[in-house]
Amino acid sequence: MSIQFGNPDRPNSYIGKTVPRPNARRLVQGRGVYVDDIVLPRMAHVVFVRSPFAHAKINRIDAEEAMSVKGVLRVFTGKDIAEVCTPWVAVLAHLKGLKSPPEHAIAVDRACWVGEPVAAVVATSRAAAEDGAALIDVDYEQLDPVADMMSALDPQTPVLHPDMGDNLAFERQHEQGDVEEAFRTAHKVVSARFVTGRHTGVTLEPRSILVDWNPAEEQMTAWHATQAPHMIQTVLAKHLDLPESRVRVICEDVGGSYGIKVHVYPDEVATAAIAKIMKRPMKFIADRLESFSSDIHARDHEIEAKIAVGEDGKILAMDVDDWTAIGAYSVYPRTSAIEGNQVVNLCGGPYDFANYRAKTTVVFQNKTPTCQYRAVGHPIAVAITEGLVDMAAAELGMDPVEIRRRNMFKDDAYPVTSPANMRFEGLSHHASLDKLLELMDYEALRSEQAELRKKGIHRGIGIASFIELTNPSPFMYGIGGARISAQDGCTVRMDPDGSVVALSGVTEQGQGTEAMLSQVVAEGLGVSPARVRIITGDTQVTPYGGGTWASRGAGIGGEAALQAARALRDSILEVAAAMLQADQTKLDIRDGAIVDAASGEARMPLEELGRIVYFRGDTLPKGLPRELVQTRHYITSDYPFAFTNGVQASYLEVDTQTGIVRLLKHWCVEDCGRVINPLLVDEQIRGGIVQGLGGALFEEIHYDADGQLLNGSMADYLVPMAAEMPDMIIGHVETPTQESLLGAKGAGEAGTAGSPAAVMNAINDALRPMGAQVTEMPFTPERILRALGSLKD
Amino acid sequence: MKASAGGYARASSLRDALEMLAASDGSGRVLAGGQSLIAAMNLRLSAGDFLIDISRVGELAGVSETADSLRIGALTPHAEIGRNPLIRHHATLLSQAVEFIAHAAIRNRGTIGGALAHADPAAEFPACVLALGATLHVEGLNGTRDIRAEDFFQDIFETAIEDGEILTGLSVPKAGADERQVIEEVARRSGDYALAGVCLVKRTGGHRVSLFSVGPKPILAKNAMAALDRGDVEGAVEALKAEIDPPSDTQASAAYRRHLAGVLLRRAAARIEGGNA
Ligand SMILES: Cc1cc2nc3c(=O)[nH]c(=O)nc-3n(C[C@H](O)[C@H](O)[C@H](O)COP(=O)(O)OP(=O)(O)OC[C@H]3O[C@@H](n4cnc5c(N)ncnc54)[C@H](O)[C@@H]3O)c2cc1C
């Protein structure tokens, strides 16, 4: 059975339309339920004492004074927690050579970054726990920190984890073709050093967990702000020695995630361990300072890269030497080697060329661990690639659009394998670029730029093509041994009155998953989306699934929902055919009623069928299957990942006296396959662009040379705000994946993948006549003035 | 983090507030708009204080005029400073400054007295009152004192207000007929504290230039003022750069701040000459 997606007038045509989000009204009315809104009887609060040093031995922890604070119940050290909670090691077998030492929920005898938990104080209120925490006396002995990335492997640098032998966590080199020869004989070679600033995801709702251990039932319930409830269920079960069936993870509303909430955090696991030890509900809500020091960081990379081009602008070779420092531990269970690995996989992504070499070197250091954050590795790889392509175009005197046209994979070239060995099923680089140029009126913009230049106004236009990895198969984590599910499931059930409940393993973080699922189920079944109640985020009731990550919700979770809905439709029609003594193939369900498929004539409302099945089953033929509930699971299998593509453009103005960049406008055309809900996709793209613009212009975690964290509040970590954001024009090209009936790929990370590179290229386009260039993010006004040579000291 | 206050009481009058302050044995802390104090308490940068809430003390609010000056009550909120017709007419520097201060919600609650008493070196109002040559009025149980703006700001977050005193308001000279007042600043995002800022007042008696976010307190750039009086803008820029010793932090280096101060003075001077201030 296929769906006539091409026909907008088909019955139940909810896929492809903007329908209201089922949870919007609840959230707007203040009826959302976040972890911190939940209060349980006998609940206590835990606050963590965190290391003020980048690297220190913990000699002794004196809790006597803290215990005297009114309301303080108990203090835990790393040793106390280790008695009930085993440590973890975050490696993956397919990332060969990746190493990381065992990490405890609370540091046992050594703290390895500013912000690492070293003790926990439990009290009847958060305030009392903070009063207690301030009085915990930790006798630290400072150790030499490893703070600098590029010297981490030097022989004179101390080894952070002596058992590991050196500070190298992971290294991978990929080589295709004859790179040396291509560079030796090329018409032009352009090289540059790129830096992407360490930053983090800044979720509106901080990391939060409330854990209740019921010893009578031996049941643990965790209300958790997470993207991956089943993964957390598995982790808590494993490290606290419980059967998975006795761990229930519930996500009510989650206030933004961006990858920050898909990892296992020591303080959250410690909270679960403490709940189990104390046999009472335990709440931990990170405050903003804790968020900056203990949420994962990302994007801390330094890269030397070069590109070789022919006279005709054809890319002959690319060579990328990427370094990243991941903090003191690889983060469990996804590991911290993925970002560097993605840089290797994604550089040069849009282009058809032969010779490619890329290496990533991943080192340990005494800073907050880094891990996967929205668009993992993409903004880095796109900045390297698109930065080099623009520099090569300038060197050749060629228009940046023209050089891209000459190198992008042709739209009819698919399936194709990239020089990085990525397999592409179907992309639309040329169609997307054409649409972008039309939307932005490229030629007119170029003349405006030239006119204004004469008046001393320096504007720039930057273009960035990109690919985005979505719909991952087990090739991402599963094959490496991680218990992270790439498949996902959905159960769709019809209740007696004909209303529908769908339980899905993918989760809602505020991005609109539930709206997407409601339309898919509605169309698959033949009822209006308003009749479909979506339940996500409860491991005890939803089918096992992976949750939200790598832009998989619509592509994987949506397809499971569609198949489950289609299966339920078949079950309903089988019953209807028996009741109506009709041919099942001649019946359809439209707008909540059984109809004659050919004429559309109404035969019976679903509530009548529900009444008979649930209350008068005696009137149906004996043996007639009557399950008005169906479950389907879906996994991709033809391709390891469903790649999407797109292209962005930025138009901006540089104040060459102050260095301030003013964003004037931004465009993005992307191809996420089937667009299920145009408004949701556009807003994903816009939000993603904004996060990318944050990394390009504002966001940066600062450390000093001793690994001391220098900024930890919203006053000195600058997130992008509305006033500085440009208008964004979003367009789409649709190349559905053939792997699924739905044809959807992911859209959640495309905006973030491409916007930093577009801005970098636009700034450099503005600066080029002055002979200046910036390649170190964020592009602060000061960095721009230094590139212009305006500052002498 | 959760704030930890040592207590709270709402004052019904200035006298009431001063008495509570005197009785608090040094632990009393005046609470006005709370837009700096509560933020500091929520980071536990400030803990244990006994809060004396003056926000309902009517006698501290409002703007009035005499023949040659404006009297602005300490409790006048930023938003009111921005829209008050007397201030817009006679001390436009203050109303212009409001557009640079934070965001609407903060401007509704934050008070000019709070901003001056807090004396954040990056704040706009302290530099404005310095450029305007305002007089600040404080009162204690022993009486009132008038303090010139030049003497009021002493160091980072430090003013001439003594223990037991409350800032009641300020007097600002009315602008002369041909007086020009402009403020220029650069911030990373709108509403952020400035990376550097300049106030420029041109009046019959000569130019007045003050800077913010370039040192531990707002600075009156006397050599730059003298150069401007001579009509030498480039000389003023050079003098200005020599007169300041800006800090370096994660947002900007000293060199960048010094450079910005020069750019901003040039822009301010151009605006004044252009007459559109
Ligand atoms: C996000 C954010 C951004 C901001 N951005 C800016 C900005 O760009 N520029 C800027 O200038 N400010 C900014 N502010 C600060 C804001 O302007 C504050 O309102 C102001 O600094 C303090 O005024 P308040 O009335 O809120 O004082 P409070 O916070 O109540 O008090 C501040 C201090 O002054 C003392 N105090 C208050 N009133 C008196 C008085 N009458 N007599 C004696 N002592 C007194 C208090 O005891 C306390 O020590 C920002 C604030 C926030 C939260």
GROMACS .gro file of N, CA and C in nm, chain A residues 495-593:
model
  297
  495ASP      N    1  -0.937   0.330   2.070
  495ASP     CA    2  -1.021   0.315   2.189
  495ASP      C    3  -1.168   0.302   2.144
  496PRO      N    4  -1.256   0.261   2.235
  496PRO     CA    5  -1.394   0.229   2.195
  496PRO      C    6  -1.464   0.343   2.120
  497ASP      N    7  -1.438   0.467   2.154
  497ASP     CA    8  -1.509   0.576   2.086
  497ASP      C    9  -1.444   0.616   1.953
  498GLY      N   10  -1.345   0.540   1.910
  498GLY     CA   11  -1.282   0.570   1.781
  498GLY      C   12  -1.165   0.665   1.792
  499SER      N   13  -1.136   0.713   1.913
  499SER     CA   14  -1.017   0.797   1.927
  499SER      C   15  -0.894   0.707   1.935
  500VAL      N   16  -0.780   0.768   1.914
  500VAL     CA   17  -0.659   0.689   1.890
  500VAL      C   18  -0.548   0.733   1.985
  501VAL      N   19  -0.476   0.637   2.037
  501VAL     CA   20  -0.359   0.665   2.119
  501VAL      C   21  -0.239   0.603   2.052
  502ALA      N   22  -0.131   0.681   2.038
  502ALA     CA   23  -0.009   0.627   1.979
  502ALA      C   24   0.105   0.645   2.078
  503LEU      N   25   0.177   0.537   2.104
  503LEU     CA   26   0.288   0.539   2.198
  503LEU      C   27   0.415   0.521   2.118
  504SER      N   28   0.505   0.618   2.132
  504SER     CA   29   0.624   0.614   2.048
  504SER      C   30   0.751   0.617   2.131
  505GLY      N   31   0.854   0.554   2.078
  505GLY     CA   32   0.984   0.552   2.145
  505GLY      C   33   1.068   0.676   2.119
  506VAL      N   34   1.029   0.756   2.019
  506VAL     CA   35   1.102   0.882   2.002
  506VAL      C   36   1.041   0.986   2.095
  507THR      N   37   1.114   1.090   2.122
  507THR     CA   38   1.076   1.177   2.234
  507THR      C   39   1.055   1.321   2.192
  508GLU      N   40   0.987   1.393   2.279
  508GLU     CA   41   0.954   1.534   2.256
  508GLU      C   42   1.043   1.620   2.346
  509GLN      N   43   1.123   1.706   2.282
  509GLN     CA   44   1.210   1.795   2.359
  509GLN      C   45   1.166   1.939   2.343
  510GLY      N   46   1.048   1.957   2.284
  510GLY     CA   47   1.005   2.093   2.251
  510GLY      C   48   1.011   2.118   2.102
  511GLN      N   49   1.062   2.021   2.026
  511GLN     CA   50   1.080   2.044   1.883
  511GLN      C   51   0.957   2.010   1.800
  512GLY      N   52   0.858   1.943   1.860
  512GLY     CA   53   0.735   1.916   1.788
  512GLY      C   54   0.718   1.773   1.741
  513THR      N   55   0.796   1.680   1.798
  513THR     CA   56   0.784   1.540   1.762
  513THR      C   57   0.639   1.492   1.770
  514GLU      N   58   0.570   1.537   1.874
  514GLU     CA   59   0.433   1.485   1.893
  514GLU      C   60   0.340   1.534   1.783
  515ALA      N   61   0.362   1.655   1.734
  515ALA     CA   62   0.281   1.704   1.622
  515ALA      C   63   0.308   1.618   1.499
  516MET      N   64   0.437   1.594   1.472
  516MET     CA   65   0.476   1.514   1.357
  516MET      C   66   0.412   1.375   1.366
  517LEU      N   67   0.422   1.313   1.484
  517LEU     CA   68   0.366   1.178   1.499
  517LEU      C   69   0.214   1.180   1.481
  518SER      N   70   0.149   1.284   1.532
  518SER     CA   71   0.003   1.287   1.523
  518SER      C   72  -0.042   1.295   1.377
  519GLN      N   73   0.031   1.369   1.295
  519GLN     CA   74  -0.012   1.376   1.155
  519GLN      C   75   0.016   1.247   1.080
  520VAL      N   76   0.130   1.185   1.112
  520VAL     CA   77   0.164   1.060   1.043
  520VAL      C   78   0.061   0.952   1.079
  521VAL      N   79   0.030   0.942   1.208
  521VAL     CA   80  -0.068   0.842   1.250
  521VAL      C   81  -0.205   0.875   1.190
  522ALA      N   82  -0.240   1.003   1.191
  522ALA     CA   83  -0.370   1.044   1.139
  522ALA      C   84  -0.384   1.005   0.992
  523GLU      N   85  -0.281   1.033   0.916
  523GLU     CA   86  -0.290   0.999   0.774
  523GLU      C   87  -0.285   0.849   0.752
  524GLY      N   88  -0.197   0.781   0.827
  524GLY     CA   89  -0.184   0.637   0.809
  524GLY      C   90  -0.312   0.563   0.843
  525LEU      N   91  -0.385   0.619   0.940
  525LEU     CA   92  -0.505   0.551   0.988
  525LEU      C   93  -0.631   0.601   0.919
  526GLY      N   94  -0.640   0.733   0.902
  526GLY     CA   95  -0.760   0.790   0.842
  526GLY      C   96  -0.848   0.863   0.942
  527VAL      N   97  -0.785   0.926   1.040
  527VAL     CA   98  -0.860   1.008   1.136
  527VAL      C   99  -0.795   1.146   1.138
  528SER      N  100  -0.860   1.243   1.200
  528SER     CA  101  -0.797   1.375   1.204
  528SER      C  102  -0.690   1.375   1.314
  529PRO      N  103  -0.585   1.457   1.298
  529PRO     CA  104  -0.477   1.459   1.398
  529PRO      C  105  -0.530   1.490   1.538
  530ALA      N  106  -0.638   1.567   1.546
  530ALA     CA  107  -0.692   1.602   1.677
  530ALA      C  108  -0.745   1.480   1.751
  531ARG      N  109  -0.777   1.371   1.677
  531ARG     CA  110  -0.827   1.248   1.739
  531ARG      C  111  -0.714   1.159   1.791
  532VAL      N  112  -0.588   1.201   1.764
  532VAL     CA  113  -0.475   1.114   1.798
  532VAL      C  114  -0.402   1.170   1.919
  533ARG      N  115  -0.397   1.093   2.024
  533ARG     CA  116  -0.322   1.133   2.144
  533ARG      C  117  -0.187   1.064   2.137
  534ILE      N  118  -0.080   1.144   2.148
  534ILE     CA  119   0.055   1.088   2.138
  534ILE      C  120   0.116   1.077   2.278
  535ILE      N  121   0.172   0.961   2.306
  535ILE     CA  122   0.242   0.942   2.433
  535ILE      C  123   0.387   0.909   2.401
  536THR      N  124   0.477   0.988   2.458
  536THR     CA  125   0.621   0.959   2.441
  536THR      C  126   0.685   0.965   2.578
  537GLY      N  127   0.808   0.917   2.585
  537GLY     CA  128   0.889   0.941   2.705
  537GLY      C  129   0.845   0.865   2.828
  538ASP      N  130   0.819   0.738   2.815
  538ASP     CA  131   0.792   0.656   2.933
  538ASP      C  132   0.832   0.513   2.899
  539THR      N  133   0.942   0.469   2.958
  539THR     CA  134   0.995   0.338   2.919
  539THR      C  135   0.902   0.224   2.960
  540GLN      N  136   0.813   0.251   3.053
  540GLN     CA  137   0.725   0.142   3.095
  540GLN      C  138   0.609   0.122   2.999
  541VAL      N  139   0.579   0.222   2.918
  541VAL     CA  140   0.463   0.207   2.830
  541VAL      C  141   0.494   0.216   2.681
  542THR      N  142   0.597   0.286   2.642
  542THR     CA  143   0.622   0.299   2.498
  542THR      C  144   0.710   0.184   2.450
  543PRO      N  145   0.703   0.154   2.320
  543PRO     CA  146   0.795   0.054   2.266
  543PRO      C  147   0.940   0.098   2.282
  544TYR      N  148   1.031   0.005   2.286
  544TYR     CA  149   1.172   0.036   2.305
  544TYR      C  150   1.224   0.115   2.186
  545GLY      N  151   1.295   0.223   2.215
  545GLY     CA  152   1.347   0.303   2.105
  545GLY      C  153   1.465   0.386   2.147
  546GLY      N  154   1.519   0.457   2.051
  546GLY     CA  155   1.641   0.533   2.073
  546GLY      C  156   1.619   0.673   2.125
  547GLY      N  157   1.501   0.730   2.100
  547GLY     CA  158   1.477   0.867   2.143
  547GLY      C  159   1.516   0.967   2.037
  548THR      N  160   1.558   1.084   2.084
  548THR     CA  161   1.589   1.196   1.994
  548THR      C  162   1.739   1.216   1.985
  549TRP      N  163   1.794   1.194   1.868
  549TRP     CA  164   1.934   1.227   1.841
  549TRP      C  165   1.959   1.207   1.692
  550ALA      N  166   2.063   1.267   1.641
  550ALA     CA  167   2.105   1.252   1.502
  550ALA      C  168   1.988   1.268   1.405
  551SER      N  169   1.900   1.361   1.433
  551SER     CA  170   1.789   1.391   1.342
  551SER      C  171   1.719   1.265   1.296
  552ARG      N  172   1.669   1.186   1.392
  552ARG     CA  173   1.610   1.057   1.359
  552ARG      C  174   1.462   1.048   1.392
  553GLY      N  175   1.406   1.147   1.461
  553GLY     CA  176   1.269   1.136   1.511
  553GLY      C  177   1.168   1.112   1.401
  554ALA      N  178   1.171   1.196   1.298
  554ALA     CA  179   1.073   1.183   1.190
  554ALA      C  180   1.106   1.065   1.099
  555GLY      N  181   1.232   1.051   1.063
  555GLY     CA  182   1.271   0.948   0.968
  555GLY      C  183   1.253   0.807   1.021
  556ILE      N  184   1.288   0.785   1.147
  556ILE     CA  185   1.279   0.651   1.206
  556ILE      C  186   1.148   0.637   1.284
  557GLY      N  187   1.128   0.728   1.381
  557GLY     CA  188   1.007   0.721   1.463
  557GLY      C  189   0.881   0.745   1.381
  558GLY      N  190   0.891   0.835   1.284
  558GLY     CA  191   0.776   0.864   1.198
  558GLY      C  192   0.739   0.745   1.113
  559GLU      N  193   0.840   0.677   1.060
  559GLU     CA  194   0.812   0.559   0.977
  559GLU      C  195   0.751   0.446   1.062
  560ALA      N  196   0.802   0.424   1.182
  560ALA     CA  197   0.743   0.322   1.269
  560ALA      C  198   0.598   0.357   1.296
  561ALA      N  199   0.570   0.485   1.320
  561ALA     CA  200   0.432   0.527   1.347
  561ALA      C  201   0.344   0.506   1.225
  562LEU      N  202   0.397   0.536   1.108
  562LEU     CA  203   0.317   0.519   0.986
  562LEU      C  204   0.284   0.371   0.965
  563GLN      N  205   0.384   0.286   0.984
  563GLN     CA  206   0.359   0.144   0.963
  563GLN      C  207   0.264   0.086   1.067
  564ALA      N  208   0.276   0.132   1.189
  564ALA     CA  209   0.184   0.085   1.293
  564ALA      C  210   0.042   0.132   1.262
  565ALA      N  211   0.030   0.256   1.217
  565ALA     CA  212  -0.102   0.309   1.183
  565ALA      C  213  -0.162   0.233   1.066
  566ARG      N  214  -0.078   0.204   0.966
  566ARG     CA  215  -0.129   0.129   0.850
  566ARG      C  216  -0.174  -0.010   0.894
  567ALA      N  217  -0.098  -0.070   0.986
  567ALA     CA  218  -0.134  -0.204   1.033
  567ALA      C  219  -0.266  -0.200   1.109
  568LEU      N  220  -0.284  -0.097   1.191
  568LEU     CA  221  -0.410  -0.085   1.265
  568LEU      C  222  -0.525  -0.061   1.167
  569ARG      N  223  -0.498   0.017   1.065
  569ARG     CA  224  -0.599   0.041   0.961
  569ARG      C  225  -0.645  -0.093   0.902
  570ASP      N  226  -0.547  -0.179   0.871
  570ASP     CA  227  -0.582  -0.310   0.816
  570ASP      C  228  -0.668  -0.389   0.914
  571SER      N  229  -0.631  -0.386   1.043
  571SER     CA  230  -0.709  -0.461   1.142
  571SER      C  231  -0.851  -0.408   1.150
  572ILE      N  232  -0.862  -0.275   1.150
  572ILE     CA  233  -0.996  -0.215   1.159
  572ILE      C  234  -1.078  -0.253   1.036
  573LEU      N  235  -1.015  -0.246   0.920
  573LEU     CA  236  -1.090  -0.277   0.798
  573LEU      C  237  -1.130  -0.424   0.792
  574GLU      N  238  -1.048  -0.508   0.852
  574GLU     CA  239  -1.085  -0.651   0.852
  574GLU      C  240  -1.212  -0.671   0.934
  575VAL      N  241  -1.218  -0.605   1.049
  575VAL     CA  242  -1.338  -0.615   1.132
  575VAL      C  243  -1.457  -0.551   1.058
  576ALA      N  244  -1.429  -0.432   0.997
  576ALA     CA  245  -1.537  -0.360   0.928
  576ALA      C  246  -1.595  -0.446   0.815
  577ALA      N  247  -1.505  -0.514   0.742
  577ALA     CA  248  -1.552  -0.596   0.630
  577ALA      C  249  -1.645  -0.706   0.681
  578ALA      N  250  -1.609  -0.764   0.797
  578ALA     CA  251  -1.694  -0.869   0.854
  578ALA      C  252  -1.828  -0.810   0.896
  579MET      N  253  -1.825  -0.692   0.960
  579MET     CA  254  -1.949  -0.630   1.007
  579MET      C  255  -2.038  -0.587   0.892
  580LEU      N  256  -1.975  -0.534   0.787
  580LEU     CA  257  -2.054  -0.479   0.676
  580LEU      C  258  -2.073  -0.581   0.565
  581GLN      N  259  -2.016  -0.700   0.586
  581GLN     CA  260  -2.019  -0.804   0.484
  581GLN      C  261  -1.975  -0.746   0.351
  582ALA      N  262  -1.860  -0.678   0.357
  582ALA     CA  263  -1.806  -0.614   0.236
  582ALA      C  264  -1.667  -0.669   0.209
  583ASP      N  265  -1.616  -0.634   0.093
  583ASP     CA  266  -1.481  -0.674   0.055
  583ASP      C  267  -1.384  -0.574   0.120
  584GLN      N  268  -1.293  -0.625   0.203
  584GLN     CA  269  -1.204  -0.536   0.280
  584GLN      C  270  -1.128  -0.440   0.188
  585THR      N  271  -1.089  -0.487   0.070
  585THR     CA  272  -1.008  -0.403  -0.018
  585THR      C  273  -1.090  -0.288  -0.076
  586LYS      N  274  -1.221  -0.296  -0.061
  586LYS     CA  275  -1.303  -0.188  -0.118
  586LYS      C  276  -1.343  -0.085  -0.012
  587LEU      N  277  -1.291  -0.104   0.109
  587LEU     CA  278  -1.323  -0.010   0.218
  587LEU      C  279  -1.201   0.076   0.249
  588ASP      N  280  -1.230   0.190   0.304
  588ASP     CA  281  -1.121   0.281   0.346
  588ASP      C  282  -1.166   0.349   0.475
  589ILE      N  283  -1.069   0.410   0.545
  589ILE     CA  284  -1.105   0.491   0.662
  589ILE      C  285  -1.074   0.636   0.628
  590ARG      N  286  -1.175   0.721   0.639
  590ARG     CA  287  -1.153   0.863   0.611
  590ARG      C  288  -1.219   0.946   0.720
  591ASP      N  289  -1.143   1.036   0.776
  591ASP     CA  290  -1.193   1.128   0.878
  591ASP      C  291  -1.272   1.055   0.987
  592GLY      N  292  -1.219   0.944   1.030
  592GLY     CA  293  -1.279   0.875   1.144
  592GLY      C  294  -1.398   0.788   1.111
  593ALA      N  295  -1.420   0.756   0.986
  593ALA     CA  296  -1.533   0.670   0.951
  593ALA      C  297  -1.491   0.570   0.844
   0.00000   0.00000   0.00000
